CSV table of C-alpha atoms in Angstrom, one decimal:
chain,number,residue,atom,x,y,z
A,281,MET,CA,16.2,-12.0,2.4
A,282,ASN,CA,16.1,-14.1,-0.8
A,283,PHE,CA,16.2,-12.0,-4.0
A,284,ARG,CA,15.2,-13.1,-7.5
A,285,HIS,CA,16.2,-11.7,-10.8
A,286,GLU,CA,13.4,-9.8,-12.6
A,287,TRP,CA,13.2,-8.7,-16.2
A,288,LYS,CA,10.3,-7.1,-18.1
A,289,GLN,CA,9.6,-6.4,-21.7
A,290,GLU,CA,6.6,-4.7,-23.4
A,291,ILE,CA,5.4,-6.8,-26.3
A,292,ASN,CA,2.5,-6.8,-28.7
A,293,MET,CA,-0.2,-9.2,-29.7
A,294,SER,CA,1.9,-10.6,-32.6
A,295,ASP,CA,4.7,-11.3,-30.2
A,296,LEU,CA,2.3,-13.0,-27.8
A,297,ILE,CA,0.9,-15.3,-30.6
A,298,ALA,CA,4.3,-16.2,-31.8
A,299,LEU,CA,5.7,-16.8,-28.2
A,300,LYS,CA,3.0,-19.0,-26.7
A,301,PRO,CA,3.6,-22.2,-28.7
A,302,SER,CA,7.3,-22.2,-27.6
A,303,LEU,CA,6.4,-21.5,-24.0
A,304,ARG,CA,3.9,-24.4,-24.0
A,305,ALA,CA,6.5,-26.7,-25.6
A,306,ILE,CA,9.3,-25.9,-23.1
A,307,MET,CA,7.6,-24.8,-19.9
A,308,LYS,CA,4.7,-26.0,-17.7
A,309,PRO,CA,1.6,-23.9,-17.4
A,310,ASP,CA,0.8,-22.6,-14.0
A,311,LYS,CA,-1.1,-25.3,-12.2
A,312,HIS,CA,-3.4,-22.8,-10.5
A,313,ALA,CA,-4.6,-21.3,-13.8
A,314,ALA,CA,-8.0,-22.1,-15.2
A,315,ASN,CA,-7.8,-22.7,-19.0
A,316,GLY,CA,-4.3,-21.4,-18.9
A,317,LYS,CA,-5.3,-18.0,-17.5
A,318,TYR,CA,-6.4,-16.3,-14.3
A,319,GLU,CA,-7.7,-12.9,-13.3
A,320,ILE,CA,-5.8,-10.8,-10.8
A,321,ARG,CA,-7.2,-7.9,-8.7
A,322,SER,CA,-4.8,-5.8,-6.6
A,323,LEU,CA,-5.2,-2.8,-4.4
A,324,TYR,CA,-2.1,-0.7,-4.1
A,325,PHE,CA,-1.0,1.6,-1.2
A,326,ASP,CA,0.7,4.9,-1.3
A,327,ASN,CA,0.9,8.0,0.8
A,328,LEU,CA,-0.3,11.6,0.3
A,329,SER,CA,2.9,12.6,-1.5
A,330,ASP,CA,2.7,9.5,-3.8
A,331,LYS,CA,6.0,8.2,-2.6
A,332,ALA,CA,5.7,4.7,-4.2
A,333,LEU,CA,4.6,6.3,-7.5
A,334,ARG,CA,7.3,8.9,-7.6
A,335,GLU,CA,10.1,6.5,-6.7
A,336,LYS,CA,9.0,4.3,-9.5
A,337,LEU,CA,8.8,7.1,-12.1
A,338,ASP,CA,12.2,8.5,-10.9
A,339,GLY,CA,13.9,5.2,-11.2
A,340,VAL,CA,14.9,4.9,-7.5
A,341,SER,CA,16.9,1.7,-7.3
A,342,VAL,CA,15.8,0.6,-3.8
A,343,ARG,CA,12.1,0.9,-3.1
A,344,GLU,CA,9.1,-1.0,-1.7
A,345,LYS,CA,5.4,-1.2,-2.2
A,346,PHE,CA,2.4,-2.8,-0.5
A,347,ARG,CA,-0.7,-4.3,-2.1
A,348,ILE,CA,-3.5,-6.7,-1.3
A,349,ARG,CA,-4.5,-9.2,-3.9
A,350,TYR,CA,-6.9,-12.0,-4.8
A,351,TYR,CA,-7.4,-14.2,-7.9
A,352,ASN,CA,-10.3,-15.2,-10.1
A,353,GLY,CA,-12.8,-13.3,-7.9
A,354,ASP,CA,-12.1,-15.6,-4.9
A,355,THR,CA,-12.2,-13.4,-1.9
A,356,SER,CA,-11.8,-16.4,0.5
A,357,PHE,CA,-8.0,-16.3,-0.3
A,358,ILE,CA,-6.6,-12.8,0.0
A,359,HIS,CA,-2.9,-11.9,0.3
A,360,LEU,CA,-1.2,-8.8,1.7
A,361,GLU,CA,2.1,-8.5,-0.2
A,362,LYS,CA,5.2,-6.4,0.2
A,363,LYS,CA,7.4,-6.1,-2.9
A,364,TYR,CA,10.9,-4.9,-2.3
A,365,LYS,CA,13.1,-3.9,-5.2
A,366,ARG,CA,16.9,-3.5,-5.3
A,367,GLY,CA,17.9,-2.7,-8.9
A,368,SER,CA,16.9,-5.7,-11.1
A,369,LEU,CA,16.5,-7.9,-8.1
A,370,GLY,CA,13.2,-8.4,-6.3
A,371,ASN,CA,11.9,-10.0,-3.1
A,372,LYS,CA,8.3,-10.5,-2.1
A,373,THR,CA,6.8,-11.4,1.3
A,374,ASN,CA,3.1,-12.1,2.0
A,375,ALA,CA,0.6,-12.8,4.6
A,376,LEU,CA,-3.0,-14.1,4.4
A,377,LEU,CA,-5.9,-11.8,5.1
A,378,THR,CA,-9.5,-12.7,5.8
A,379,LYS,CA,-12.2,-11.0,3.8
A,380,GLU,CA,-13.1,-9.0,6.9
A,381,ASP,CA,-9.5,-8.0,7.4
A,382,ALA,CA,-9.3,-6.7,3.8
A,383,GLN,CA,-12.6,-4.8,4.1
A,384,ASN,CA,-11.4,-3.2,7.3
A,385,ILE,CA,-8.3,-2.0,5.5
A,386,VAL,CA,-10.3,-0.6,2.6
A,387,THR,CA,-12.6,1.3,5.0
A,388,GLY,CA,-9.8,2.7,7.1
A,389,HIS,CA,-10.2,0.6,10.2
A,390,PHE,CA,-6.6,-0.3,11.2
A,391,ASP,CA,-6.5,-0.7,14.9
A,392,TRP,CA,-6.8,-4.5,14.8
A,393,MET,CA,-3.5,-4.7,12.9
A,394,ARG,CA,-1.4,-3.2,15.7
A,395,LYS,CA,-1.0,-6.4,17.7
A,396,HIS,CA,-1.5,-8.9,15.0
A,397,ASN,CA,0.6,-12.1,15.1
A,398,GLU,CA,1.7,-11.7,11.5
A,399,PRO,CA,4.8,-9.4,11.2
A,400,LEU,CA,3.9,-8.1,7.8
A,401,ILE,CA,0.5,-7.0,8.9
A,402,ARG,CA,2.1,-5.2,11.8
A,403,GLU,CA,4.7,-3.6,9.5
A,404,LEU,CA,1.9,-2.3,7.2
A,405,TYR,CA,0.2,-0.8,10.3
A,406,ILE,CA,3.3,1.0,11.4
A,407,LYS,CA,3.7,2.5,7.9
A,408,ILE,CA,0.0,3.5,7.8
A,409,VAL,CA,0.6,5.4,11.1
A,410,THR,CA,4.1,6.8,10.4
A,411,GLN,CA,4.1,7.3,6.6
A,412,GLY,CA,0.4,7.8,5.9
A,413,LEU,CA,0.0,4.8,3.6
A,414,ARG,CA,-3.5,4.4,2.4
A,415,PRO,CA,-5.3,2.3,-0.3
A,416,LYS,CA,-4.8,4.2,-3.5
A,417,THR,CA,-6.2,2.4,-6.6
A,418,ILE,CA,-7.4,-1.0,-7.9
A,419,VAL,CA,-5.5,-2.7,-10.7
A,420,ASP,CA,-7.0,-5.6,-12.6
A,421,TYR,CA,-5.4,-7.7,-15.4
A,422,THR,CA,-5.4,-11.1,-17.0
A,423,ARG,CA,-2.3,-13.3,-16.5
A,424,GLU,CA,-0.8,-16.4,-18.2
A,425,ALA,CA,2.0,-18.0,-16.3
A,426,TYR,CA,4.6,-20.7,-17.1
A,427,ALA,CA,7.3,-22.5,-15.0
A,428,TYR,CA,10.6,-24.1,-15.8
A,429,MET,CA,12.3,-26.1,-13.0
A,430,PRO,CA,16.0,-25.5,-13.8
A,431,GLY,CA,16.8,-22.1,-12.4
A,432,ASN,CA,13.3,-21.9,-10.9
A,433,VAL,CA,12.2,-19.8,-13.8
A,434,ARG,CA,8.7,-18.2,-14.0
A,435,ILE,CA,7.4,-16.4,-17.1
A,436,THR,CA,4.2,-14.4,-17.0
A,437,LEU,CA,2.2,-12.6,-19.7
A,438,ASP,CA,0.0,-9.8,-18.3
A,439,TYR,CA,-2.6,-8.0,-20.4
A,440,GLN,CA,-6.0,-6.3,-20.5
A,441,ILE,CA,-4.8,-4.0,-17.7
A,442,ARG,CA,-7.7,-2.0,-16.1
A,443,THR,CA,-7.7,0.7,-13.5
A,444,GLY,CA,-10.2,1.5,-10.8
A,445,LEU,CA,-9.5,5.2,-11.2
A,446,PHE,CA,-10.4,6.7,-7.8
A,447,HIS,CA,-12.1,3.6,-6.5
A,448,THR,CA,-10.7,1.4,-3.7
A,449,ASP,CA,-13.8,-0.8,-3.2
A,450,PHE,CA,-11.5,-3.8,-3.6
A,451,LEU,CA,-14.0,-6.5,-2.7
A,452,ASN,CA,-16.8,-5.2,-4.9
A,453,PRO,CA,-17.0,-7.3,-8.1
A,454,ASP,CA,-19.1,-4.6,-9.8
A,455,CYS,CA,-16.6,-1.8,-9.1
A,456,PRO,CA,-16.2,0.1,-12.4
A,457,MET,CA,-12.9,-0.6,-14.1
A,458,VAL,CA,-11.5,1.2,-17.2
A,459,PRO,CA,-8.9,-0.2,-19.6
A,460,ILE,CA,-5.7,1.9,-19.6
A,461,LYS,CA,-4.8,3.7,-22.8
A,462,ASP,CA,-2.6,1.7,-25.2
A,463,SER,CA,-2.5,-1.1,-22.7
A,464,PRO,CA,0.6,-3.2,-23.5
A,465,ILE,CA,1.3,-6.9,-23.0
A,466,ILE,CA,3.9,-7.3,-20.3
A,467,LEU,CA,6.3,-10.3,-20.5
A,468,GLU,CA,8.1,-10.8,-17.2
A,469,VAL,CA,10.8,-13.3,-16.4
A,470,LYS,CA,11.9,-14.2,-12.9
A,471,TRP,CA,14.7,-16.6,-11.9
A,472,ASP,CA,17.1,-17.4,-9.1
A,473,ALA,CA,20.8,-17.6,-9.6
A,474,TRP,CA,21.0,-18.4,-13.3
A,475,LEU,CA,18.8,-18.2,-16.4
A,476,PRO,CA,19.0,-21.3,-18.6
A,477,ASP,CA,20.1,-20.7,-22.2
A,478,VAL,CA,17.0,-22.3,-23.6
A,479,ILE,CA,14.9,-19.6,-21.8
A,480,ARG,CA,17.2,-16.8,-22.7
A,481,ARG,CA,16.9,-17.6,-26.4
A,482,LEU,CA,13.2,-18.0,-26.1
A,483,ILE,CA,12.6,-14.5,-24.8
A,484,GLN,CA,14.9,-12.7,-27.3
A,485,LEU,CA,12.2,-11.0,-29.4
A,486,GLU,CA,13.2,-8.9,-32.4
A,487,ASN,CA,13.1,-5.1,-31.9
A,488,ARG,CA,12.0,-5.5,-28.2
A,489,ARG,CA,13.8,-4.0,-25.3
A,490,SER,CA,13.5,-4.6,-21.6
A,491,ALA,CA,11.2,-2.1,-19.9
A,492,ALA,CA,10.6,-1.0,-16.3
A,493,PHE,CA,6.8,-1.0,-16.8
A,494,SER,CA,4.6,-0.6,-13.7
A,495,LYS,CA,1.0,-1.5,-13.8
A,496,TYR,CA,0.4,0.6,-10.7
A,497,ALA,CA,2.1,3.7,-12.3
A,498,ALA,CA,0.2,3.2,-15.6
A,499,CYS,CA,-3.1,3.1,-13.7
A,500,ARG,CA,-2.2,6.1,-11.6
A,501,MET,CA,-1.8,8.3,-14.8
A,502,TYR,CA,-5.6,8.7,-14.8
A,503,ASP,CA,-5.7,10.5,-11.4
């Protein structure tokens, strides 16, 4: 299992405006972004006792969460993702889902997953059966992303975070979404074995501290 270092910081609009010219000068914009940005929609899973939420809020060092995700409203390319955390290190595995697969998950039809040839889909099925995992809430946000080859560094800026409240109608473009209260801008940095000094200096913002912000947890505060 290959882990990457992960570091987050809550910033404000002034920080964002000041940071972007430096990011554009040093790093390359994400090649998949349209006009430098893209929209992300995720559907997160949890069980009846809110295991994933409680572990995040309690600061449990080793934890995992499942979500399904697509970008820019394109439901022809949907990912199932498992995010595994061990302290400040993270690992992510994914598998492709068809639109029909995703809709079956949303509506509670899981039998097709049991003998699927993709191991991650089978793993989710096992945890649906044994742990009671179910789709919990939709999370939408806007992302800007930048890459730096040395160290395999990726910096993302996430903002305009919206929650689906109690809705799990993941594929419905008209599903009502509500901005979370005091929605921050989340600066996240990921790298492999080492973080180049030029990047380390770039992200040292005055009066800002690293933060274990979770978009899923923030959106669940409305339940």
